[in-house]
Short mmCIF file of C-alpha atoms in Angstrom, two decimals:
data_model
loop_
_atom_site.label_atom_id
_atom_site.label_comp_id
_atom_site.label_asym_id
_atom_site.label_seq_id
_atom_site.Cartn_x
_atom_site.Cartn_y
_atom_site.Cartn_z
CA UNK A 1 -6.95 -98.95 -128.95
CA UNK A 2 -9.18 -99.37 -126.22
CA UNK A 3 -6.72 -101.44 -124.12
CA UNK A 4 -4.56 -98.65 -124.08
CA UNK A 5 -7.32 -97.22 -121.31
CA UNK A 6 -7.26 -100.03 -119.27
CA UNK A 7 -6.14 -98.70 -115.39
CA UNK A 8 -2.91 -99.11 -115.38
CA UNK A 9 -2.71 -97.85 -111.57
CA UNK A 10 -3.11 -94.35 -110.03
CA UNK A 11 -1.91 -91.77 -111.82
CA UNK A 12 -0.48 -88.47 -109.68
CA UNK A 13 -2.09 -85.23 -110.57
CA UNK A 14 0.37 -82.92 -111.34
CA UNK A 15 0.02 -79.68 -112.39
CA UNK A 16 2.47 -77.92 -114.67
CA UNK A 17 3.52 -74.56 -113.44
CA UNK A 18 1.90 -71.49 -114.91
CA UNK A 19 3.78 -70.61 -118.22
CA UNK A 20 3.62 -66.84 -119.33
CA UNK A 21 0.73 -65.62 -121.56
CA UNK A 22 1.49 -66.62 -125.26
CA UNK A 23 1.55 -63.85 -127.96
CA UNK A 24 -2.49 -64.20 -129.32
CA UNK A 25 -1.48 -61.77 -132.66
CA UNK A 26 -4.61 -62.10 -135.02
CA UNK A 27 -4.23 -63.14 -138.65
CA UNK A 28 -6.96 -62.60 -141.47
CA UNK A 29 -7.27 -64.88 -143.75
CA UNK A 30 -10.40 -64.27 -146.80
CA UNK A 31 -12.57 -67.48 -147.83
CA UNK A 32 -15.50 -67.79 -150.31
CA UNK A 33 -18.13 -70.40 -149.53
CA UNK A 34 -21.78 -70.68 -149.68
CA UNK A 35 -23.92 -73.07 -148.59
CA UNK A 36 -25.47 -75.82 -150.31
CA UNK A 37 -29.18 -77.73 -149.89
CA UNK A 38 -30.58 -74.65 -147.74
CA UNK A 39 -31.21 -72.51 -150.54
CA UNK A 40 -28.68 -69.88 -149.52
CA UNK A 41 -25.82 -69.34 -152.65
CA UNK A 42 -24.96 -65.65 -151.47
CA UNK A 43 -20.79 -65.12 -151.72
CA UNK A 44 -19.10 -65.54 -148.08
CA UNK A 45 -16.31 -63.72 -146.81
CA UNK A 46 -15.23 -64.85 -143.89
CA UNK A 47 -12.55 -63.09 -141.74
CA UNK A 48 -10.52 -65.53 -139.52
CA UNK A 49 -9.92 -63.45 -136.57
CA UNK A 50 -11.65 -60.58 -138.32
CA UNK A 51 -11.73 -57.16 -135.88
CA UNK A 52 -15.08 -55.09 -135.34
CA UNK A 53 -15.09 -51.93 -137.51
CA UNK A 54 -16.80 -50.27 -134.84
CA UNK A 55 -14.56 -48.62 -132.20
CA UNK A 56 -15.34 -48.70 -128.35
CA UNK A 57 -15.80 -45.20 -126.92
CA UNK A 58 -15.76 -44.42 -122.79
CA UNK A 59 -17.60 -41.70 -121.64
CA UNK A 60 -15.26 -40.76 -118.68
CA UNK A 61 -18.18 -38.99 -117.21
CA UNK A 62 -20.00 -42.05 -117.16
CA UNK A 63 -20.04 -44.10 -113.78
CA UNK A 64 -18.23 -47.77 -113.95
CA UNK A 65 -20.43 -50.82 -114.02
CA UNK A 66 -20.01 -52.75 -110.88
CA UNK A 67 -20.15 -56.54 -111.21
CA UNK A 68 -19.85 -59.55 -112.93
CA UNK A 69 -20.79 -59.54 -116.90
CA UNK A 70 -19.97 -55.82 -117.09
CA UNK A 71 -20.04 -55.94 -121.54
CA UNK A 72 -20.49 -51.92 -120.75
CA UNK A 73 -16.57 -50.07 -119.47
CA UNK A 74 -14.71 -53.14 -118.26
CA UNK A 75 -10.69 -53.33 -118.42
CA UNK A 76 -11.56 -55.19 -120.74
CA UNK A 77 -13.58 -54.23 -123.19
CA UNK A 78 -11.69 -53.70 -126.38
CA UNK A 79 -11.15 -57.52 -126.84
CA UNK A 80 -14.73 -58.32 -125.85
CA UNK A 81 -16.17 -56.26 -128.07
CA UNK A 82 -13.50 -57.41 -130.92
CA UNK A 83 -14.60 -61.66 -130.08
CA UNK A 84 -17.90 -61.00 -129.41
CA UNK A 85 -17.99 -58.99 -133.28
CA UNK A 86 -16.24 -62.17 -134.62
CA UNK A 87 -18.30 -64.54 -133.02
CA UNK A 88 -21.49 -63.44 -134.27
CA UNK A 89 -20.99 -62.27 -138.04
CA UNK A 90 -18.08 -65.44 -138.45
CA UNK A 91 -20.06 -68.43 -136.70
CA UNK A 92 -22.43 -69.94 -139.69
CA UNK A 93 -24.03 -73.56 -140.30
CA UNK A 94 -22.10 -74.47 -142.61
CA UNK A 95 -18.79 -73.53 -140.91
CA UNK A 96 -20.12 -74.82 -137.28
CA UNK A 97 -21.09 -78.18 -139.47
CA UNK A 98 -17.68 -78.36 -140.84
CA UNK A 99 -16.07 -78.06 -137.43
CA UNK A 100 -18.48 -80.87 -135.68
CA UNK A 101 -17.57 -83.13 -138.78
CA UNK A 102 -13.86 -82.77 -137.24
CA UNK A 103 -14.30 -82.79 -133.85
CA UNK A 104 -16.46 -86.15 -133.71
CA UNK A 105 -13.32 -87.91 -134.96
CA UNK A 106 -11.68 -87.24 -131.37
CA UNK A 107 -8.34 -87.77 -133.20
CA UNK A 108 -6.87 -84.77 -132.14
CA UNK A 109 -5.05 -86.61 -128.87
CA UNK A 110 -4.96 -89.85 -126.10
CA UNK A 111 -4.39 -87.61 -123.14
CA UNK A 112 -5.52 -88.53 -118.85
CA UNK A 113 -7.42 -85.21 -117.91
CA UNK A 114 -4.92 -83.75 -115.79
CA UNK A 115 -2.55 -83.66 -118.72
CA UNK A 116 -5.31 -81.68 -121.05
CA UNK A 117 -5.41 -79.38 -117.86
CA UNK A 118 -1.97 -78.29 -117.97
CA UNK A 119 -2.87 -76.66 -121.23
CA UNK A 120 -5.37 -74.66 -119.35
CA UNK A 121 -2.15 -72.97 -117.64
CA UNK A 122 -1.79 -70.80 -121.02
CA UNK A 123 -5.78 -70.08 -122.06
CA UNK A 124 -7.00 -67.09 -121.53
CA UNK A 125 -10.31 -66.22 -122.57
CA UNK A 126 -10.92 -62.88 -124.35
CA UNK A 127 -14.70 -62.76 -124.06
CA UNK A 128 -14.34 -62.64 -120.79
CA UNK A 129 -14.93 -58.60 -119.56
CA UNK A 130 -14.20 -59.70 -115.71
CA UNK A 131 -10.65 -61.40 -115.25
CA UNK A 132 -7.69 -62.43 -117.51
CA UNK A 133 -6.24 -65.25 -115.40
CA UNK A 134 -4.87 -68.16 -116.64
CA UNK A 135 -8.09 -70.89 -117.16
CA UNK A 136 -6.22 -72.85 -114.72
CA UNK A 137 -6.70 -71.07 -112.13
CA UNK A 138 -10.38 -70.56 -112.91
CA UNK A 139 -11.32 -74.22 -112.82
CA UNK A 140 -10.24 -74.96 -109.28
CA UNK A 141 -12.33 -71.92 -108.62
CA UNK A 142 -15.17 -72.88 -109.89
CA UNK A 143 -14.86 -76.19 -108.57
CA UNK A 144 -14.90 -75.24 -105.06
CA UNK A 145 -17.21 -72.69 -105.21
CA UNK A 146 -19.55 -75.69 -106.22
CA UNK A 147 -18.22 -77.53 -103.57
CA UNK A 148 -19.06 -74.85 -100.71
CA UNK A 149 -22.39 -73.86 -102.13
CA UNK A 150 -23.86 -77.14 -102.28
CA UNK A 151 -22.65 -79.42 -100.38
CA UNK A 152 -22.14 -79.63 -96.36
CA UNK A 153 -19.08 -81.66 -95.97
CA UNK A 154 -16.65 -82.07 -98.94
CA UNK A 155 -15.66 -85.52 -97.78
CA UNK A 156 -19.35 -86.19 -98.22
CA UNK A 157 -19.98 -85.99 -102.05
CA UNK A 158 -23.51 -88.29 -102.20
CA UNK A 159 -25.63 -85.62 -100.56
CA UNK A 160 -26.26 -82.04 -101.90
CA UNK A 161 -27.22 -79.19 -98.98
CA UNK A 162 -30.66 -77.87 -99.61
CA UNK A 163 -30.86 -75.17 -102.16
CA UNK A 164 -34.00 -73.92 -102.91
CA UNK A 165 -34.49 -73.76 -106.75
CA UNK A 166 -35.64 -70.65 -106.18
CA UNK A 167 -33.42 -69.01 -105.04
CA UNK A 168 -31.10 -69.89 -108.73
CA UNK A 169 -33.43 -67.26 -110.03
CA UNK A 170 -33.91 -63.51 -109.37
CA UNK A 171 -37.30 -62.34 -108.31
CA UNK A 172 -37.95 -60.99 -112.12
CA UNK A 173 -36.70 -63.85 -113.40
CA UNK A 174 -39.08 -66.03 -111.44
CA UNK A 175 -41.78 -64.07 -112.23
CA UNK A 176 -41.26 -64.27 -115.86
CA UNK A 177 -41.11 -68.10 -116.21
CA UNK A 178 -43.88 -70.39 -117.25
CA UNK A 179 -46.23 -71.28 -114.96
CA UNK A 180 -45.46 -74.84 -115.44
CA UNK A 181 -41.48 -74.46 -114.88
CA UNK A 182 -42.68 -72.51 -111.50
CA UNK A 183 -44.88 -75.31 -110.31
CA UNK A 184 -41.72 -77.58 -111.31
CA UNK A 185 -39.41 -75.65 -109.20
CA UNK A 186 -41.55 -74.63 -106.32
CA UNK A 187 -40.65 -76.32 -102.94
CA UNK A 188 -38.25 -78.26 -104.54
CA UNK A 189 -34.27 -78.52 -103.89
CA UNK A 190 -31.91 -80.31 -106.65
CA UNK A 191 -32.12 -83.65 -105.09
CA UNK A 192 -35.74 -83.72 -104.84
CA UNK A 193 -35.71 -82.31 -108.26
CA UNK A 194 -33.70 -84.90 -109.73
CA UNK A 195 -34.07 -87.97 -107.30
CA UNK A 196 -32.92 -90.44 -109.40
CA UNK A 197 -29.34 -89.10 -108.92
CA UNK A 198 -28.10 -90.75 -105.61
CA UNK A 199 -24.07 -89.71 -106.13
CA UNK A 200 -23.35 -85.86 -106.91
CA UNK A 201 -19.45 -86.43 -106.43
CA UNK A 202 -19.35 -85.51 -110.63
CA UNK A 203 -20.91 -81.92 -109.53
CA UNK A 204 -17.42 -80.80 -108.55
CA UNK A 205 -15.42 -82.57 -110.95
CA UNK A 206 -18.06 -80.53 -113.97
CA UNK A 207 -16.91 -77.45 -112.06
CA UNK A 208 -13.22 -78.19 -112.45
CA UNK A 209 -13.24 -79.90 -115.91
CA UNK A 210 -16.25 -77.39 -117.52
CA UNK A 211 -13.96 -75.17 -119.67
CA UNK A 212 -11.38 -77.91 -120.64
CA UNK A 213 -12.52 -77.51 -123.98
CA UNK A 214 -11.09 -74.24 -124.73
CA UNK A 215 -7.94 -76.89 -125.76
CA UNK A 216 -9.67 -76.60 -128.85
CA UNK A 217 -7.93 -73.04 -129.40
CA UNK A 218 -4.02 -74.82 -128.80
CA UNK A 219 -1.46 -75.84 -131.07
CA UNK A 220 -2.73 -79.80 -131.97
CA UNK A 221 -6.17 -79.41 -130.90
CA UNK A 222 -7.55 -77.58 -133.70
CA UNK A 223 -5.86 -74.36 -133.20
CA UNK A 224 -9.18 -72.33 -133.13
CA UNK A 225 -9.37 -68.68 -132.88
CA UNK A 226 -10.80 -67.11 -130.23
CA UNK A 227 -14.30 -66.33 -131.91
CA UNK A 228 -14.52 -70.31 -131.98
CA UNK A 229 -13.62 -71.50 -129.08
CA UNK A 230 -15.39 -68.92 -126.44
CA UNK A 231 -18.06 -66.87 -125.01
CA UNK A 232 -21.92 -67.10 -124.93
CA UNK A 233 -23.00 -69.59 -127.69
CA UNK A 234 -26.23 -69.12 -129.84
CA UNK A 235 -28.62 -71.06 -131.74
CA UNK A 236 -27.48 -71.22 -135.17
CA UNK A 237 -29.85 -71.52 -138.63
CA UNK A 238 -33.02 -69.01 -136.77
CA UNK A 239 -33.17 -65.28 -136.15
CA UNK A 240 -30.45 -64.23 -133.41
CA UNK A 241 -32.37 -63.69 -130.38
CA UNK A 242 -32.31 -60.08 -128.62
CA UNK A 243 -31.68 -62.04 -125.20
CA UNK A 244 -27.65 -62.69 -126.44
CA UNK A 245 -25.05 -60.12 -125.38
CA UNK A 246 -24.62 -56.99 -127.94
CA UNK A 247 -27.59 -58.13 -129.68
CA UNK A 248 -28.64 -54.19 -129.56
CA UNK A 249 -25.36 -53.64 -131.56
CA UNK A 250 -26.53 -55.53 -134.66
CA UNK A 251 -23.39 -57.74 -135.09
CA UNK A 252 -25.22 -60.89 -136.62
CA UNK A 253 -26.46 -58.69 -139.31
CA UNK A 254 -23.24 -58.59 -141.22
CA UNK A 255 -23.32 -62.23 -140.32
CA UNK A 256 -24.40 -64.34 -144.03
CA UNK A 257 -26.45 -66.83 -142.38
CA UNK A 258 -29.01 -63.58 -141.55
CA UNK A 259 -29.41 -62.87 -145.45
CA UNK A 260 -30.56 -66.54 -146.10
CA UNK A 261 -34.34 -67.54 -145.95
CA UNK A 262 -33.93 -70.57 -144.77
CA UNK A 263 -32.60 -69.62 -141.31
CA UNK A 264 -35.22 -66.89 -140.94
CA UNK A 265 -37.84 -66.41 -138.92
CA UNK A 266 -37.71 -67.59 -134.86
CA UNK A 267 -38.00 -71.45 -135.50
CA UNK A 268 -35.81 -70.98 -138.88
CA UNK A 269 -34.63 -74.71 -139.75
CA UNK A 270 -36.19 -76.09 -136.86
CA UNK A 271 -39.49 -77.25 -135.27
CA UNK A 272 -41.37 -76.18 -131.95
CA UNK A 273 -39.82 -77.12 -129.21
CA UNK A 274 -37.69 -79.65 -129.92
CA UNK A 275 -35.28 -79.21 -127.67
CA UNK A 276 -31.96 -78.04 -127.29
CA UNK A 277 -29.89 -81.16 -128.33
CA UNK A 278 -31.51 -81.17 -131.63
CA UNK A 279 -29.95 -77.69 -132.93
CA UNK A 280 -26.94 -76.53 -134.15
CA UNK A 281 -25.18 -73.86 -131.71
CA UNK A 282 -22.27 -71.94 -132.51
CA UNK A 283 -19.35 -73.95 -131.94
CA UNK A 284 -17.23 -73.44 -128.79
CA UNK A 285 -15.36 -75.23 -126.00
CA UNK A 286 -18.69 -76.52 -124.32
CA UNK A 287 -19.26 -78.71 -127.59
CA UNK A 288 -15.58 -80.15 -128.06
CA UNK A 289 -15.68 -81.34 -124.02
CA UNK A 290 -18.95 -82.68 -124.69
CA UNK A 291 -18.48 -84.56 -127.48
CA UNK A 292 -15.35 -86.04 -125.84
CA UNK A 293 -17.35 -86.82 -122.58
CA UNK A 294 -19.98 -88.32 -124.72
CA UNK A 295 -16.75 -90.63 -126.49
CA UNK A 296 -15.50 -91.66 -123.06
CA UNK A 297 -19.19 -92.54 -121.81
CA UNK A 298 -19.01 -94.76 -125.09
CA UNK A 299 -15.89 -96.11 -124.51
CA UNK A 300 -16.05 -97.24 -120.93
CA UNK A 301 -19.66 -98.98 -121.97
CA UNK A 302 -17.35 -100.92 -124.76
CA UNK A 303 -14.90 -101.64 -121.64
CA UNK A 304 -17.71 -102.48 -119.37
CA UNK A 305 -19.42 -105.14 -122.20
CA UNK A 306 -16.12 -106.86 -122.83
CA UNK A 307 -15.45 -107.44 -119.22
CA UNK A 308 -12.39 -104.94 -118.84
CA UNK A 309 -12.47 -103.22 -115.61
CA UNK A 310 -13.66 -99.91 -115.70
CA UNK A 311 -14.24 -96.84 -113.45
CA UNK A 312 -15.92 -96.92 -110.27
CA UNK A 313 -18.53 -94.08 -111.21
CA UNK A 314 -19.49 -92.52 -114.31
CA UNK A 315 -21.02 -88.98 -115.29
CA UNK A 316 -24.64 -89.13 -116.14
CA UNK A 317 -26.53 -87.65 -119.30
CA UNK A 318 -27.14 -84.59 -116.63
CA UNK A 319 -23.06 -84.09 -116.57
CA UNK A 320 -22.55 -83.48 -120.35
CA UNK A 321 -25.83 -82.00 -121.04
CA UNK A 322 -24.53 -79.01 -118.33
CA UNK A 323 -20.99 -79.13 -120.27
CA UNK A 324 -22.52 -78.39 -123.45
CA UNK A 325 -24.76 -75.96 -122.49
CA UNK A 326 -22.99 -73.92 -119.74
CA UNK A 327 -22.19 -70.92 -121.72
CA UNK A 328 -26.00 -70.38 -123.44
CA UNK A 329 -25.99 -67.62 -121.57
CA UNK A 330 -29.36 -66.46 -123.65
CA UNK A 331 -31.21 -69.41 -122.46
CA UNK A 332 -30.36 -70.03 -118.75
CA UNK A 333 -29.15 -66.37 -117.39
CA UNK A 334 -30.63 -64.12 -120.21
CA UNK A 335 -30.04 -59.96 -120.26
CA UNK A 336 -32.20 -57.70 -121.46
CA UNK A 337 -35.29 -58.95 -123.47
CA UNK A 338 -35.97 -62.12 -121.63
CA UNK A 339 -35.32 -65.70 -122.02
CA UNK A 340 -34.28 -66.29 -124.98
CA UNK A 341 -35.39 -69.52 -127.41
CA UNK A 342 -38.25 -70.64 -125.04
CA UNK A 343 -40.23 -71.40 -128.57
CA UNK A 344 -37.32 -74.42 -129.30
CA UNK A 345 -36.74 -75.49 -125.61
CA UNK A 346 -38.47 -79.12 -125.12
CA UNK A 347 -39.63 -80.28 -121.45
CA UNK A 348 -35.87 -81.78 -120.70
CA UNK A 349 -34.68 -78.53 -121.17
CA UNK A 350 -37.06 -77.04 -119.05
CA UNK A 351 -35.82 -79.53 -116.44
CA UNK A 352 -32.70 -79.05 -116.35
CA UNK A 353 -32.48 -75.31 -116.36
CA UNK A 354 -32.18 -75.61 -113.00
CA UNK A 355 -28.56 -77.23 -113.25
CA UNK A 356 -27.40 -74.83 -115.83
CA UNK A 357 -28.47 -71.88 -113.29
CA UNK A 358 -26.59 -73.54 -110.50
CA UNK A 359 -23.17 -74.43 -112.22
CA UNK A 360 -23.53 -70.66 -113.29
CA UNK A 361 -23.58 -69.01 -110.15
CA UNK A 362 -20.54 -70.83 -109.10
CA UNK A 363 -18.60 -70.50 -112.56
CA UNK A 364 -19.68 -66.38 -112.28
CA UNK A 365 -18.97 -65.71 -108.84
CA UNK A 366 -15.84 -67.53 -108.05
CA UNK A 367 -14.19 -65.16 -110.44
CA UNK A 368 -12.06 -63.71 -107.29
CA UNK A 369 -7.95 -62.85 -107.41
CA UNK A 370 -7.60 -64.47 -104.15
CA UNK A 371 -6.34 -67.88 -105.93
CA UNK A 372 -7.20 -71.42 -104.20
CA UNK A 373 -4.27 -73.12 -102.95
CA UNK A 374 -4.00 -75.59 -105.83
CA UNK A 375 -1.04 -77.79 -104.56
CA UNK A 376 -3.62 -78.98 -101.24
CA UNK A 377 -6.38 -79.34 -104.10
CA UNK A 378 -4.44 -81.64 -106.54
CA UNK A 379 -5.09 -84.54 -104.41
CA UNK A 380 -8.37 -84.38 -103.74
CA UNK A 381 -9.60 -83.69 -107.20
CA UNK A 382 -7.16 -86.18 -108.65
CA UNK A 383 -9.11 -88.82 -106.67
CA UNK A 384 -12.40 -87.68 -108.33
CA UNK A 385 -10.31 -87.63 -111.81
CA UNK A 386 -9.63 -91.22 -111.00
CA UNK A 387 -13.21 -92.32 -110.21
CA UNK A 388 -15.10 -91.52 -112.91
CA UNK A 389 -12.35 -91.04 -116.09
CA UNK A 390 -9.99 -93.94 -117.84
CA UNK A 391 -6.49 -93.32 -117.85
CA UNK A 392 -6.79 -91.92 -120.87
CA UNK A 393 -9.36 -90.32 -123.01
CA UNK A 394 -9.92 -89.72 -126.67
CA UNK A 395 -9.78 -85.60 -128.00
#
């Protein structure tokens, strides 16, 4: 099968027109589980696509948050509150195990990226309490919001502008980190942070390809619900931190994994700091791109050993590491109680907070209704598509 991504010539980015929102009705369906070898045998119900019993009340005398990440009186907020509910009383260990069992198989499809992307056209994310446009739409957004923060010329993709790491972080939130991470990030800029990286052109191409995952929720891909394919993910098999959204509301108490002793206490199942790759987080879109980035990376290396011609450039750990990560929201852009799961974060992690924080601000605040002009884009990203991806890649 791995002839069948040998370059075969350019391929034209296309884009499919944007197709009208599909009908997301929500189904229940009751299963019994429990879960074995962790000393938990408690009865599970699970709801698939379950809806919080616990209404959402406005106070029309009370002022509207202004903002991005308003989880308080956005148009929104009846669905966010409904997946936010579902994700954290449905997502266990044993289901999130069950689901990375699957998804490792990357059997699913042999698509070229700009194919998966038309199925972005129909996605729309209902965790999301600050726009309902089309994912599309979003991940040309995002892309060239990276593109204009942190880089000078476009047609220029080896050299990042200077950024301050500093400035990722608001003045509490630099006070509050370690003062190691402080003496990490002080004076330094990404490049100098990470100088072993000579060629950021993947920086842009993370930005546009960073929520392909949410496939996992179509027709053929796995046909996830909601709860399981978006919005902030959390460290699974410990106590749920109070730094995730609506932790004040309680949600993961009605959540099984909470009533087994095994996954309580702060380090639960785990040990002291030992980093972020070596847990189990609930299971979203940022895992299902990763694991398929990680397949291609292994792939191409197959390619590259057998003397098959292969890309011209290729996305470093540093790429997938901000894929799978982007949306633990808890960790690197926390609310409330402070950052969360410092007591598992190894030095790496420390390390590359900085990356996480920077892919944020341009994934948050390119959330605008004046749309980029996607038919001038196509080209230029499908070059970028071209340099680092095969033809086509295993989902």
């Amino acid at each position: 099968w791995l002839k069948s991504f040998l370059p075969q010539g350019p391929e034209e980015l296309r884009l499919r027109s944007c197709r009208p929102r599909p009908n997301l009705a929500m189904s229940v369906v009751v299963t019994t589980a429990s879960i074995g070898g962790q000393g938990c045998d408690e009865d599970r119900t699970q709801q698939e696509g379950a809806v919080s019993p616990v209404a959402v009340m406005e106070d029309p005398k009370k002022p509207k948050t202004v903002g991005f990440r308003n989880y308080e009186d956005s148009e929104f907020q009846d669905r966010v509150h409904r997946t936010y509910y579902n994700i954290q009383t449905l997502q266990t260990v044993e289901s999130v195990t069950a689901k990375l069992s699957s998804y490792r198989q990357l059997d699913k499809a042999v698509m070229s990226v700009d194919h998966m992307m038309q199925f972005l056209d129909t996605i729309i994310d209902e965790s999301d309490p600050d726009n309902d446009l089309p994912q599309s739409y979003h991940a040309y957004q995002t892309a060239e919001s990276v593109l204009s923060r942190y880089f000078l010329d476009r047609h220029d993709l080896q050299k990042l502008s200077r950024v301050p790491l500093e400035t990722f972080f608001s003045s509490k939130e630099w006070a509050s980190l370690p003062a190691q991470a402080q003496r990490m990030y002080q004076g330094r800029t990404l490049s100098s942070h990470l100088p072993h990286i000579t060629d950021w052109s993947w920086f842009p191409l993370v930005g546009l390809i960073h929520d392909l995952g949410k496939v996992c929720m179509e027709e053929g891909f796995g046909s996830m619900p909601q709860w399981s394919g978006v919005g902030d993910t959390f460290v699974l098999g410990c106590d749920f931190d109070p730094s995730n959204i609506f932790s004040e509301k309680s949600f993961y108490a009605m959540n099984p994994d909470s009533k087994c002793r095994a996954f309580q206490g702060k380090y639960g199942m785990y040990k002291p700091k030992c980093g972020f790759n070596q847990v189990l987080m609930s299971f979203g879109h940022d895992e299902y791109l990763a694991l398929v980035l990680e397949g291609h990376a292994s792939d191409v290396q197959q390619l590259k050993d057998a003397g098959e011609p292969v890309p011209c450039k290729t996305l470093p750990p540093e790429a997938i590491y901000m894929v799978r990560f982007h949306s633990f929201y808890p960790w690197h852009t926390p609310r409330g109680e402070g950052r969360g799961y410092t007591h598992l974060a190894s030095e790496e992690d420390w390390r590359l907070l900085p990356l996480l924080k920077a892919l944020q601000k341009s994934d948050l605040y390119s959330k605008t209704k004046d749309l980029p002009p996607i038919e001038e884009l196509e080209a230029f990203y499908g070059k970028l598509i071209r340099e680092h991806f095969l033809p086509q890649l295993r989902w």
